[in-house]
PDB file of C-alpha atoms in Angstrom:
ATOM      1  CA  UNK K   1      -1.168 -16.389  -5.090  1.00  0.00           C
ATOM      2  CA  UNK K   2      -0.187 -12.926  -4.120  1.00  0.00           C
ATOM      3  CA  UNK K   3      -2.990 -12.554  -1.381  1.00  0.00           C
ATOM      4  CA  UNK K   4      -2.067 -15.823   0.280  1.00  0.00           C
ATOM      5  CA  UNK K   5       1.787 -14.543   0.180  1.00  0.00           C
ATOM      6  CA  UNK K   6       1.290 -12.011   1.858  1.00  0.00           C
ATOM      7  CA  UNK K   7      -1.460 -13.462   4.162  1.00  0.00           C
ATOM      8  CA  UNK K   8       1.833 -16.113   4.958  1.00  0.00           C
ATOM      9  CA  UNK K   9       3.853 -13.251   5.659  1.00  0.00           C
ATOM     10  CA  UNK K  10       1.245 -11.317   7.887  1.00  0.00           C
ATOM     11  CA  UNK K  11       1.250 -14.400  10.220  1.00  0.00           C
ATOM     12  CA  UNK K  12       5.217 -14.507  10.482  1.00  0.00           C
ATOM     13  CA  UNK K  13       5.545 -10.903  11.406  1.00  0.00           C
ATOM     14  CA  UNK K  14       2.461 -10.708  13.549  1.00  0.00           C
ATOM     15  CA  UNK K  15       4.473 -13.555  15.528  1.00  0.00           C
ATOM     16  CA  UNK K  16       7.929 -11.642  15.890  1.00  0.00           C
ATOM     17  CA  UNK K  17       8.319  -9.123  19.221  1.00  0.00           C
ATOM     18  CA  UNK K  18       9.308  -5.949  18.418  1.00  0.00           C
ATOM     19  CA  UNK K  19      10.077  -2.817  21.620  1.00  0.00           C
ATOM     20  CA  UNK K  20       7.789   0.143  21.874  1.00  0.00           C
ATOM     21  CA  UNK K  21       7.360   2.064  19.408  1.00  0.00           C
ATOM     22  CA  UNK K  22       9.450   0.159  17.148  1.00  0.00           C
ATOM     23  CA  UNK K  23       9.758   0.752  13.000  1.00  0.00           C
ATOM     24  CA  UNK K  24       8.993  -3.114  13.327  1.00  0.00           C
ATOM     25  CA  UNK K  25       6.076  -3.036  14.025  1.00  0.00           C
ATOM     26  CA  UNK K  26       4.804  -0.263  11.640  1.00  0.00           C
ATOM     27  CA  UNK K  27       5.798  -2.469   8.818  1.00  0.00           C
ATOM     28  CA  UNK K  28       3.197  -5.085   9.969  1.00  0.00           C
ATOM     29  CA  UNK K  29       0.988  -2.519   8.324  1.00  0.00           C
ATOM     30  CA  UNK K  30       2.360  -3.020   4.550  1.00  0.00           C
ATOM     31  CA  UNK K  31       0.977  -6.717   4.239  1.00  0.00           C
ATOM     32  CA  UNK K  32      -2.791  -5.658   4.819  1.00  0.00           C
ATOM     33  CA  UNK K  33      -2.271  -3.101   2.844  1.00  0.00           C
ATOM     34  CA  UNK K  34      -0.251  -5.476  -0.174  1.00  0.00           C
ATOM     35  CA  UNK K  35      -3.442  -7.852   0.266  1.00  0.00           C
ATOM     36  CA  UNK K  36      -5.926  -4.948   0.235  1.00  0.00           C
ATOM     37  CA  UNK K  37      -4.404  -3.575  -3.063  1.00  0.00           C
ATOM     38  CA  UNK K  38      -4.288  -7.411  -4.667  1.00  0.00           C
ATOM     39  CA  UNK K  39      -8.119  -7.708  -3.584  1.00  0.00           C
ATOM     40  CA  UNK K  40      -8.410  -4.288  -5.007  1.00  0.00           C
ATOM     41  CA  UNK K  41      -7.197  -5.532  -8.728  1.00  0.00           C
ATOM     42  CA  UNK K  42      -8.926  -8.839  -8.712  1.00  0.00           C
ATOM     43  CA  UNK K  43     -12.211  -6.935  -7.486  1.00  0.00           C
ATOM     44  CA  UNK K  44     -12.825  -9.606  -4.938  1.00  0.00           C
ATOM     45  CA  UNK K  45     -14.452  -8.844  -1.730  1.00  0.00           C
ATOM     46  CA  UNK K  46     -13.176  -7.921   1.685  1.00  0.00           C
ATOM     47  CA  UNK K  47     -10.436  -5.306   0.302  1.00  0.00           C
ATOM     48  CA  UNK K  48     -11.747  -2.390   2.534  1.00  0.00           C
ATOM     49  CA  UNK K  49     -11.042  -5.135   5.451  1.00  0.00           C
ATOM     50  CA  UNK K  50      -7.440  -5.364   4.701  1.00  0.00           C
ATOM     51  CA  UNK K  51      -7.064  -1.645   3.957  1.00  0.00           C
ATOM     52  CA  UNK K  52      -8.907  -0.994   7.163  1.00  0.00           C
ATOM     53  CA  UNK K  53      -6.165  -3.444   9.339  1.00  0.00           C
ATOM     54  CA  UNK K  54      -3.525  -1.833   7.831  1.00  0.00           C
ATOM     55  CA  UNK K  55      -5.123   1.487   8.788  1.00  0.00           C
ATOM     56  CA  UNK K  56      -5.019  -0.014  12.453  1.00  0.00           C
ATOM     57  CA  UNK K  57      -2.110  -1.370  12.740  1.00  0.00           C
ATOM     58  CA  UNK K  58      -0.479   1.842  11.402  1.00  0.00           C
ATOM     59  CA  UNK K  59      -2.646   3.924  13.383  1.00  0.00           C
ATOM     60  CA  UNK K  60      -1.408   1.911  16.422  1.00  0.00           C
ATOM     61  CA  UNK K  61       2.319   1.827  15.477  1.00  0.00           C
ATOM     62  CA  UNK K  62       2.681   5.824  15.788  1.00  0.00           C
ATOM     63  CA  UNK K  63       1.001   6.557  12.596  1.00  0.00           C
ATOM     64  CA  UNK K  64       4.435   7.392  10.968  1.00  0.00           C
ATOM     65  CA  UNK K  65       5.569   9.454   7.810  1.00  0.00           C
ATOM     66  CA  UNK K  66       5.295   7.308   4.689  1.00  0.00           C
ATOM     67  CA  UNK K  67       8.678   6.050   3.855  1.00  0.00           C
ATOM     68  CA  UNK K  68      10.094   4.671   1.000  1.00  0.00           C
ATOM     69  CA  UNK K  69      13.408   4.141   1.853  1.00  0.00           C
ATOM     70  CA  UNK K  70      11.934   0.378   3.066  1.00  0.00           C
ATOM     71  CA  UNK K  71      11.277  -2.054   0.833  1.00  0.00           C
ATOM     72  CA  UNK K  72       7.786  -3.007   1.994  1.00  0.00           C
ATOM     73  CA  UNK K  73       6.574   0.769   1.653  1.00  0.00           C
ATOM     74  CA  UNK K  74       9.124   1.343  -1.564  1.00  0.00           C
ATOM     75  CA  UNK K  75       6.883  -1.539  -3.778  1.00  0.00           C
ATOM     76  CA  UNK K  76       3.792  -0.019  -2.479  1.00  0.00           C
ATOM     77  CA  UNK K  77       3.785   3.114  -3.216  1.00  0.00           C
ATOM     78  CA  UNK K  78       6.162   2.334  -6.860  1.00  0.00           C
ATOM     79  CA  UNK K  79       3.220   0.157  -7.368  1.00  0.00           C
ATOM     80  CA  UNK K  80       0.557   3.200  -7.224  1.00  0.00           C
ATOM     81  CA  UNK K  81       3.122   5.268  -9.210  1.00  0.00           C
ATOM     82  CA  UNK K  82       3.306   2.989 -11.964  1.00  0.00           C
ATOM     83  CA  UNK K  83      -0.420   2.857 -12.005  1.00  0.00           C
ATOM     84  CA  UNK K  84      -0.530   6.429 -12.360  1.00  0.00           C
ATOM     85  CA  UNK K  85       2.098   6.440 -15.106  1.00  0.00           C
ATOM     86  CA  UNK K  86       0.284   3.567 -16.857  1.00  0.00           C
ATOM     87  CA  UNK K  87      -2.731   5.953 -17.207  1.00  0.00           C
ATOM     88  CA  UNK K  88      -0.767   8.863 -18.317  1.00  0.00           C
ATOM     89  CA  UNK K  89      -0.317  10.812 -15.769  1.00  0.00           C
ATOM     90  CA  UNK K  90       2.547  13.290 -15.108  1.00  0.00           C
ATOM     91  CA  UNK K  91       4.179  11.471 -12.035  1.00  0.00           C
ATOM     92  CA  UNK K  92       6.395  14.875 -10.347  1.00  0.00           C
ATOM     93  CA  UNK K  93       8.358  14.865  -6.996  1.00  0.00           C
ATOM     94  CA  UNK K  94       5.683  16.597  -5.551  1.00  0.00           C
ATOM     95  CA  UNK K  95       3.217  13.396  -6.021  1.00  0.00           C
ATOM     96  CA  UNK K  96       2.769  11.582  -2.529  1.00  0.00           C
ATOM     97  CA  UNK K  97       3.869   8.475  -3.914  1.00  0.00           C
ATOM     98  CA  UNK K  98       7.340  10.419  -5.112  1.00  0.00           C
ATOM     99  CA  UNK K  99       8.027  11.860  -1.647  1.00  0.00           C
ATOM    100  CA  UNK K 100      11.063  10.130   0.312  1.00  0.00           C
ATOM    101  CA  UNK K 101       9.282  10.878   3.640  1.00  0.00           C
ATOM    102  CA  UNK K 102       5.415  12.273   2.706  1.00  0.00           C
ATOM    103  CA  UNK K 103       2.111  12.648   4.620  1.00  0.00           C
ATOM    104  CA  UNK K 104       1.186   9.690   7.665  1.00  0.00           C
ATOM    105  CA  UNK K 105       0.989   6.343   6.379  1.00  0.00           C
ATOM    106  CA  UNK K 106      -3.127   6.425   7.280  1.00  0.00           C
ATOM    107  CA  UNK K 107      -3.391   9.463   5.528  1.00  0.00           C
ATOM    108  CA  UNK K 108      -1.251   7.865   2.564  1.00  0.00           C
ATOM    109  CA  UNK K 109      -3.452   4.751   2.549  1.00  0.00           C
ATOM    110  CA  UNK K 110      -6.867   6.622   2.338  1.00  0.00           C
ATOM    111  CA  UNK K 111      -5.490   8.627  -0.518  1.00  0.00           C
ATOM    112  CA  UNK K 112      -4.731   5.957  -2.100  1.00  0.00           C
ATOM    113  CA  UNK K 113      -7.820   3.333  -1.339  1.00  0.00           C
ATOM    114  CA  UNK K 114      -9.932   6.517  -2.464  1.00  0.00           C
ATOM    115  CA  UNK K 115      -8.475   6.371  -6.041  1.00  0.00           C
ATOM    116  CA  UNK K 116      -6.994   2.910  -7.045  1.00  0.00           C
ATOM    117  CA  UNK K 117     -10.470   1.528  -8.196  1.00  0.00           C
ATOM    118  CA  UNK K 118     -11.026   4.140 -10.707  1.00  0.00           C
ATOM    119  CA  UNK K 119      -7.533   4.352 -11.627  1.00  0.00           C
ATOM    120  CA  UNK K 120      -7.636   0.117 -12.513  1.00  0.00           C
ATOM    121  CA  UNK K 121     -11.111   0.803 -14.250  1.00  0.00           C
ATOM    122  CA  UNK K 122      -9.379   3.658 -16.374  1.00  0.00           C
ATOM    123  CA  UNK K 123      -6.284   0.642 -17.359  1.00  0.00           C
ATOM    124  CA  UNK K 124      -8.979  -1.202 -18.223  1.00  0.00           C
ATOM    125  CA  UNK K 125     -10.858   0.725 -19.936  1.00  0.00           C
ATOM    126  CA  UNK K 126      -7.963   1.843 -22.036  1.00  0.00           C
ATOM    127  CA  UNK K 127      -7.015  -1.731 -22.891  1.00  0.00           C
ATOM    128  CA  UNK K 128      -2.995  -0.964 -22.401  1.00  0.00           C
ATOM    129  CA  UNK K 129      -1.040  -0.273 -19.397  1.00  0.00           C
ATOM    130  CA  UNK K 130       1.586   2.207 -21.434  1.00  0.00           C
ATOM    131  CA  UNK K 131       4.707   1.544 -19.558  1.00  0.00           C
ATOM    132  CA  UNK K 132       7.623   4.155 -19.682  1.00  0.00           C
TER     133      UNK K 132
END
């Protein structure tokens, strides 16, 4: 339900007009990147697909600073933090996903594509998802 959300969403914003080099259009980005993270947890296919047109259209957008002082970019990365939490992990302001304005969103996705998988295996694995 959550892929096809956001796949809904995708469509709508794709359609909207936004001015060069608008914050607009960088926050097309966050809906491949919501459906490549719900691909990610159901461990269906085509994940690295969305991640890599989110990749794009940030990449094409200016490649800005990861904020989360929006709300598309504010669930994604509280999503990752949580995960991190949920495995134990000491979560300090100087984690990417704490940082009001951190690295470029592409280099934020990659960090984050690199790790997710193990980190949902680990939940798994554990059986809980310890929630603060």
């Amino acid at each position: 339900m959550g892929i096809l959300l956001a796949e809904d969403y995708f469509e709508y914003i794709e359609r909207q007009e936004f001015g060069p080099q608008s914050f607009g259009a960088f926050r097309r980005g966050a809906w491949p990147e919501f459906i490549g993270d719900l691909r990610t947890i159901a461990q269906r296919e085509n994940g690295e697909e969305a991640y890599d047109r989110a990749h794009e259209i940030y990449k094409s957008a200016g490649d800005y600073q990861i904020s989360t002082g929006e709300q598309e970019h504010m669930r994604l990365t509280g999503f990752f933090r949580n995960v991190r939490q949920g495995l134990g992990h000491d979560v300090s302001d100087e984690a990417l996903e704490q940082q009001p304005m951190g690295p470029s969103t592409t280099d934020w996705l990659e960090y984050k594509r690199e790790r997710l998988p193990e980190y949902l295996n680990q939940l798994d694995a554990q059986g809980e998802w310890a929630l603060e």
